[in-house]
Amino acid sequence: MRLSVSIVSHGHGPAVLALLHQLADLQTQRPERVLVTLNVAEPLLESQLSGQAWPFELALIANAAPRGFGANHNQAFARDRQAPAPAAAFAVLNPDIVLRGNPFAALLTALMQGGVGGVYPLQLDARGLPQDHERRLPTPARLGARAWARWAGRGCREVPPGAAPDWVNAAFLVLRGDVYGELGGFDERYRMYCEDVDLCLRLQLAGWRLAGAPGAVVEHAARRASRRDLRHLAWHARSLIRLWNSPAYARYRASPGVAAP
């Protein structure tokens, strides 16, 4: 299964380089194409990327003005579709991802299972502890419970091991190319926050499954900027309001098997 990877840099030059070298070092199941979007001007990173030979096709996209998370990955997907050999699997990776071994063999195997439209690895923090990247449908009650748990110093994991999440964060998410296209990619009205929630809900409403890939492990230090930056907090609140008023949210919440808050 041909694989393309989309990475967006917003001043993340050193992290992007480190991730690309990790991808280049993979001996098997290496992506055939990596699309790097420079969301802001990074002349040094651009020269570093262009000045090296890579064992995959490297496509550089330089934005004239910054775009949102979903818009950037949609743009990369459209670029991949225009290539002579578009990939059957399209991966969205944050630049601060660190690979723990090669996760792609397990991910692509899981993606080829019947009815699976999107797959994801286990995300660990730098201490090797699981991140709370698997989540249940966000409701005001659940968000309040999470905030209380953090204040009390308790864990915030919402999904028990082995249970199916309602959504996963898009720090590392691999989707079938035809499914990404069928869904129209990320909803670009979510400039930041909740676009991954919306995509996961719409994927499942379209009849596809979201699945973890046993054996696929990565490290990701979630920034959680909305807890420290008022601008990010405002973006997060705006995105939540959009999500809660969306048809996809209403339809998913009414679906059989969705647990009440």
Tab-separated table of C-alpha atoms in Angstrom:
chain	number	residue	atom	x	y	z
A	1	MET	CA	0.000	0.000	0.000
A	2	ARG	CA	1.575	3.272	-1.130
A	3	LEU	CA	1.887	5.789	1.680
A	4	SER	CA	2.168	9.579	1.625
A	5	VAL	CA	2.895	11.636	4.748
A	6	SER	CA	1.873	15.255	5.370
A	7	ILE	CA	3.836	17.393	7.861
A	8	VAL	CA	3.172	21.076	8.547
A	9	SER	CA	5.869	23.363	9.931
A	10	HIS	CA	5.012	26.631	11.650
A	11	GLY	CA	8.542	27.493	12.684
A	12	HIS	CA	9.267	23.869	13.646
A	13	GLY	CA	12.406	23.511	11.511
A	14	PRO	CA	14.599	21.355	13.824
A	15	ALA	CA	11.703	19.037	14.702
A	16	VAL	CA	10.758	18.618	11.040
A	17	LEU	CA	14.340	17.745	10.107
A	18	ALA	CA	14.581	15.225	12.940
A	19	LEU	CA	11.319	13.558	11.906
A	20	LEU	CA	12.339	13.410	8.238
A	21	HIS	CA	15.615	11.734	9.166
A	22	GLN	CA	13.686	9.167	11.211
A	23	LEU	CA	11.445	8.474	8.227
A	24	ALA	CA	14.495	8.218	5.953
A	25	ASP	CA	16.127	5.683	8.292
A	26	LEU	CA	13.202	3.257	8.078
A	27	GLN	CA	14.194	0.101	6.230
A	28	THR	CA	10.709	-1.137	5.366
A	29	GLN	CA	7.249	0.405	4.906
A	30	ARG	CA	8.842	3.779	4.346
A	31	PRO	CA	6.557	6.455	2.828
A	32	GLU	CA	6.925	6.962	-0.912
A	33	ARG	CA	6.117	10.659	-0.676
A	34	VAL	CA	6.488	13.213	2.135
A	35	LEU	CA	4.779	16.574	1.750
A	36	VAL	CA	6.173	19.330	3.976
A	37	THR	CA	4.161	22.532	4.213
A	38	LEU	CA	5.962	25.682	5.357
A	39	ASN	CA	3.122	27.596	6.962
A	40	VAL	CA	5.452	30.542	7.595
A	41	ALA	CA	8.652	31.460	5.800
A	42	GLU	CA	11.572	29.291	6.964
A	43	PRO	CA	14.460	29.933	4.529
A	44	LEU	CA	16.927	27.839	6.532
A	45	LEU	CA	14.654	24.802	6.678
A	46	GLU	CA	13.780	25.180	2.991
A	47	SER	CA	17.456	25.207	2.016
A	48	GLN	CA	18.231	22.270	4.306
A	49	LEU	CA	15.433	20.170	2.827
A	50	SER	CA	16.265	21.067	-0.764
A	51	GLY	CA	19.972	20.503	-0.258
A	52	GLN	CA	19.683	16.834	0.775
A	53	ALA	CA	18.900	13.629	-1.052
A	54	TRP	CA	16.000	11.748	0.494
A	55	PRO	CA	14.962	8.099	-0.045
A	56	PHE	CA	11.412	9.275	-0.739
A	57	GLU	CA	9.896	11.976	-2.901
A	58	LEU	CA	9.941	15.208	-0.899
A	59	ALA	CA	7.365	17.822	-1.933
A	60	LEU	CA	7.742	21.301	-0.442
A	61	ILE	CA	4.704	23.583	-0.205
A	62	ALA	CA	5.397	27.189	0.825
A	63	ASN	CA	2.322	29.156	1.887
A	64	ALA	CA	2.070	32.831	0.968
A	65	ALA	CA	0.111	33.332	4.219
A	66	PRO	CA	-0.463	31.015	7.189
A	67	ARG	CA	-3.371	28.598	6.926
A	68	GLY	CA	-5.178	26.465	9.504
A	69	PHE	CA	-4.336	22.882	10.454
A	70	GLY	CA	-7.021	21.280	8.314
A	71	ALA	CA	-6.500	23.587	5.339
A	72	ASN	CA	-2.797	22.747	5.253
A	73	HIS	CA	-3.332	18.990	5.284
A	74	ASN	CA	-6.144	19.251	2.723
A	75	GLN	CA	-3.791	21.213	0.486
A	76	ALA	CA	-1.134	18.507	0.833
A	77	PHE	CA	-3.703	15.811	0.075
A	78	ALA	CA	-4.787	17.650	-3.086
A	79	ARG	CA	-1.137	17.891	-4.122
A	80	ASP	CA	-0.729	14.159	-3.559
A	81	ARG	CA	-3.848	13.412	-5.650
A	82	GLN	CA	-2.346	15.389	-8.544
A	83	ALA	CA	0.850	13.304	-8.536
A	84	PRO	CA	1.294	10.513	-11.112
A	85	ALA	CA	0.938	7.866	-8.396
A	86	PRO	CA	-1.306	9.122	-5.565
A	87	ALA	CA	-0.989	7.133	-2.375
A	88	ALA	CA	-3.569	4.664	-1.136
A	89	ALA	CA	-2.861	5.768	2.453
A	90	PHE	CA	-2.471	9.375	3.614
A	91	ALA	CA	-0.835	10.089	6.987
A	92	VAL	CA	-1.098	13.309	8.986
A	93	LEU	CA	1.865	13.774	11.356
A	94	ASN	CA	2.711	16.555	13.777
A	95	PRO	CA	6.326	17.710	13.439
A	96	ASP	CA	7.046	16.917	17.110
A	97	ILE	CA	6.317	13.197	16.687
A	98	VAL	CA	9.158	10.825	17.589
A	99	LEU	CA	8.993	7.315	16.167
A	100	ARG	CA	9.403	4.357	18.491
A	101	GLY	CA	10.567	1.790	15.971
A	102	ASN	CA	8.648	1.593	12.697
A	103	PRO	CA	4.901	2.054	13.275
A	104	PHE	CA	3.873	1.918	9.616
A	105	ALA	CA	3.813	-1.847	9.083
A	106	ALA	CA	1.248	-2.309	11.858
A	107	LEU	CA	-0.687	0.785	10.804
A	108	LEU	CA	-1.004	-0.234	7.163
A	109	THR	CA	-1.922	-3.794	8.127
A	110	ALA	CA	-4.712	-2.441	10.339
A	111	LEU	CA	-5.834	-0.048	7.605
A	112	MET	CA	-6.306	-2.927	5.160
A	113	GLN	CA	-8.832	-4.649	7.413
A	114	GLY	CA	-12.392	-4.604	6.154
A	115	GLY	CA	-14.364	-1.484	7.008
A	116	VAL	CA	-11.424	0.403	8.538
A	117	GLY	CA	-11.092	3.963	7.266
A	118	GLY	CA	-8.564	5.410	9.709
A	119	VAL	CA	-5.903	4.039	12.045
A	120	TYR	CA	-3.672	5.456	14.743
A	121	PRO	CA	-0.734	4.375	16.930
A	122	LEU	CA	-0.366	4.346	20.681
A	123	GLN	CA	0.960	7.746	21.760
A	124	LEU	CA	3.371	7.915	24.696
A	125	ASP	CA	4.873	10.896	26.452
A	126	ALA	CA	8.628	11.313	26.996
A	127	ARG	CA	8.418	9.184	30.169
A	128	GLY	CA	6.853	6.321	28.241
A	129	LEU	CA	3.391	6.820	29.747
A	130	PRO	CA	0.286	6.643	27.517
A	131	GLN	CA	-1.149	9.957	26.401
A	132	ASP	CA	-4.907	10.520	26.456
A	133	HIS	CA	-5.108	10.627	22.650
A	134	GLU	CA	-8.178	8.346	22.581
A	135	ARG	CA	-11.288	10.236	23.636
A	136	ARG	CA	-15.027	9.959	24.026
A	137	LEU	CA	-17.450	12.415	22.434
A	138	PRO	CA	-16.694	15.834	23.965
A	139	THR	CA	-19.604	17.262	25.939
A	140	PRO	CA	-19.636	20.131	28.444
A	141	ALA	CA	-20.017	17.583	31.239
A	142	ARG	CA	-17.019	15.544	30.100
A	143	LEU	CA	-14.866	18.620	29.641
A	144	GLY	CA	-15.809	19.751	33.140
A	145	ALA	CA	-14.921	16.314	34.522
A	146	ARG	CA	-11.539	16.444	32.762
A	147	ALA	CA	-10.786	19.877	34.187
A	148	TRP	CA	-11.723	18.685	37.686
A	149	ALA	CA	-9.546	15.575	37.333
A	150	ARG	CA	-6.551	17.687	36.276
A	151	TRP	CA	-7.096	20.083	39.174
A	152	ALA	CA	-7.281	17.126	41.568
A	153	GLY	CA	-4.104	15.601	40.114
A	154	ARG	CA	-5.879	12.544	38.738
A	155	GLY	CA	-5.542	10.942	35.315
A	156	CYS	CA	-7.808	12.095	32.490
A	157	ARG	CA	-7.995	8.969	30.326
A	158	GLU	CA	-11.573	8.566	29.118
A	159	VAL	CA	-11.354	5.339	27.114
A	160	PRO	CA	-10.443	2.079	28.891
A	161	PRO	CA	-7.748	-0.062	27.203
A	162	GLY	CA	-9.273	-2.096	24.382
A	163	ALA	CA	-12.416	0.029	24.111
A	164	ALA	CA	-13.224	1.970	20.949
A	165	PRO	CA	-12.822	5.754	21.144
A	166	ASP	CA	-15.217	8.223	19.568
A	167	TRP	CA	-12.256	10.215	18.245
A	168	VAL	CA	-8.467	10.433	18.417
A	169	ASN	CA	-6.207	13.431	18.072
A	170	ALA	CA	-4.644	13.996	14.666
A	171	ALA	CA	-1.049	14.279	15.855
A	172	PHE	CA	-0.586	10.942	14.049
A	173	LEU	CA	-3.472	9.667	11.987
A	174	VAL	CA	-3.434	7.483	8.860
A	175	LEU	CA	-6.450	7.366	6.563
A	176	ARG	CA	-7.328	5.529	3.401
A	177	GLY	CA	-6.863	7.972	0.562
A	178	ASP	CA	-10.275	7.251	-0.912
A	179	VAL	CA	-11.924	7.783	2.476
A	180	TYR	CA	-10.123	11.103	2.999
A	181	GLY	CA	-11.353	12.187	-0.416
A	182	GLU	CA	-14.879	10.891	0.213
A	183	LEU	CA	-15.098	12.941	3.412
A	184	GLY	CA	-13.631	16.050	1.819
A	185	GLY	CA	-10.766	15.971	4.313
A	186	PHE	CA	-10.772	18.226	7.352
A	187	ASP	CA	-13.456	20.884	7.695
A	188	GLU	CA	-11.409	24.050	7.172
A	189	ARG	CA	-13.828	26.167	9.187
A	190	TYR	CA	-12.057	24.756	12.256
A	191	ARG	CA	-8.867	26.786	11.984
A	192	MET	CA	-7.426	25.125	15.082
A	193	TYR	CA	-8.926	22.589	17.528
A	194	CYS	CA	-11.787	20.110	17.010
A	195	GLU	CA	-11.109	19.484	13.317
A	196	ASP	CA	-9.869	16.014	14.293
A	197	VAL	CA	-13.010	15.397	16.382
A	198	ASP	CA	-15.203	16.400	13.456
A	199	LEU	CA	-13.263	14.246	10.963
A	200	CYS	CA	-13.433	11.160	13.191
A	201	LEU	CA	-17.184	11.596	13.724
A	202	ARG	CA	-17.866	12.043	10.010
A	203	LEU	CA	-15.680	9.049	9.159
A	204	GLN	CA	-17.744	6.797	11.414
A	205	LEU	CA	-21.061	8.289	10.300
A	206	ALA	CA	-20.021	7.366	6.740
A	207	GLY	CA	-19.785	3.717	7.832
A	208	TRP	CA	-16.020	3.443	8.378
A	209	ARG	CA	-14.253	2.259	11.510
A	210	LEU	CA	-11.517	4.039	13.437
A	211	ALA	CA	-8.985	1.504	14.741
A	212	GLY	CA	-5.844	1.399	16.836
A	213	ALA	CA	-2.904	-0.557	15.447
A	214	PRO	CA	-1.376	-2.982	17.974
A	215	GLY	CA	2.402	-2.657	17.889
A	216	ALA	CA	2.477	0.872	16.463
A	217	VAL	CA	3.982	3.247	19.042
A	218	VAL	CA	5.119	6.879	18.812
A	219	GLU	CA	6.148	9.568	21.261
A	220	HIS	CA	4.261	12.840	21.330
A	221	ALA	CA	4.558	15.629	23.854
A	222	ALA	CA	1.131	17.273	23.641
A	223	ARG	CA	1.537	21.058	23.948
A	224	ARG	CA	-1.996	21.843	25.244
A	225	ALA	CA	-1.478	25.523	24.446
A	226	SER	CA	-5.107	26.381	25.237
A	227	ARG	CA	-4.351	25.860	28.931
A	228	ARG	CA	-1.636	28.548	28.899
A	229	ASP	CA	-2.458	31.000	26.098
A	230	LEU	CA	-5.669	33.060	26.115
A	231	ARG	CA	-5.659	33.312	22.316
A	232	HIS	CA	-5.534	29.519	21.989
A	233	LEU	CA	-8.201	29.186	24.674
A	234	ALA	CA	-10.468	31.484	22.639
A	235	TRP	CA	-9.823	29.451	19.468
A	236	HIS	CA	-10.588	26.246	21.373
A	237	ALA	CA	-13.848	27.641	22.772
A	238	ARG	CA	-14.921	28.890	19.334
A	239	SER	CA	-14.208	25.501	17.768
A	240	LEU	CA	-16.130	23.670	20.494
A	241	ILE	CA	-19.175	25.871	19.895
A	242	ARG	CA	-18.958	25.172	16.167
A	243	LEU	CA	-18.636	21.440	16.845
A	244	TRP	CA	-21.571	21.313	19.262
A	245	ASN	CA	-23.770	23.078	16.697
A	246	SER	CA	-22.697	20.916	13.764
A	247	PRO	CA	-24.951	18.343	12.058
A	248	ALA	CA	-22.194	15.717	12.376
A	249	TYR	CA	-22.092	16.122	16.167
A	250	ALA	CA	-25.879	15.909	16.474
A	251	ARG	CA	-26.078	12.822	14.265
A	252	TYR	CA	-23.230	11.059	16.020
A	253	ARG	CA	-24.565	11.803	19.494
A	254	ALA	CA	-27.906	10.330	18.465
A	255	SER	CA	-26.282	7.185	17.050
A	256	PRO	CA	-26.935	3.828	18.764
A	257	GLY	CA	-24.184	2.837	21.131
A	258	VAL	CA	-22.952	6.351	21.921
A	259	ALA	CA	-22.723	6.617	25.687
A	260	ALA	CA	-24.504	9.460	27.435
A	261	PRO	CA	-22.339	12.074	29.158
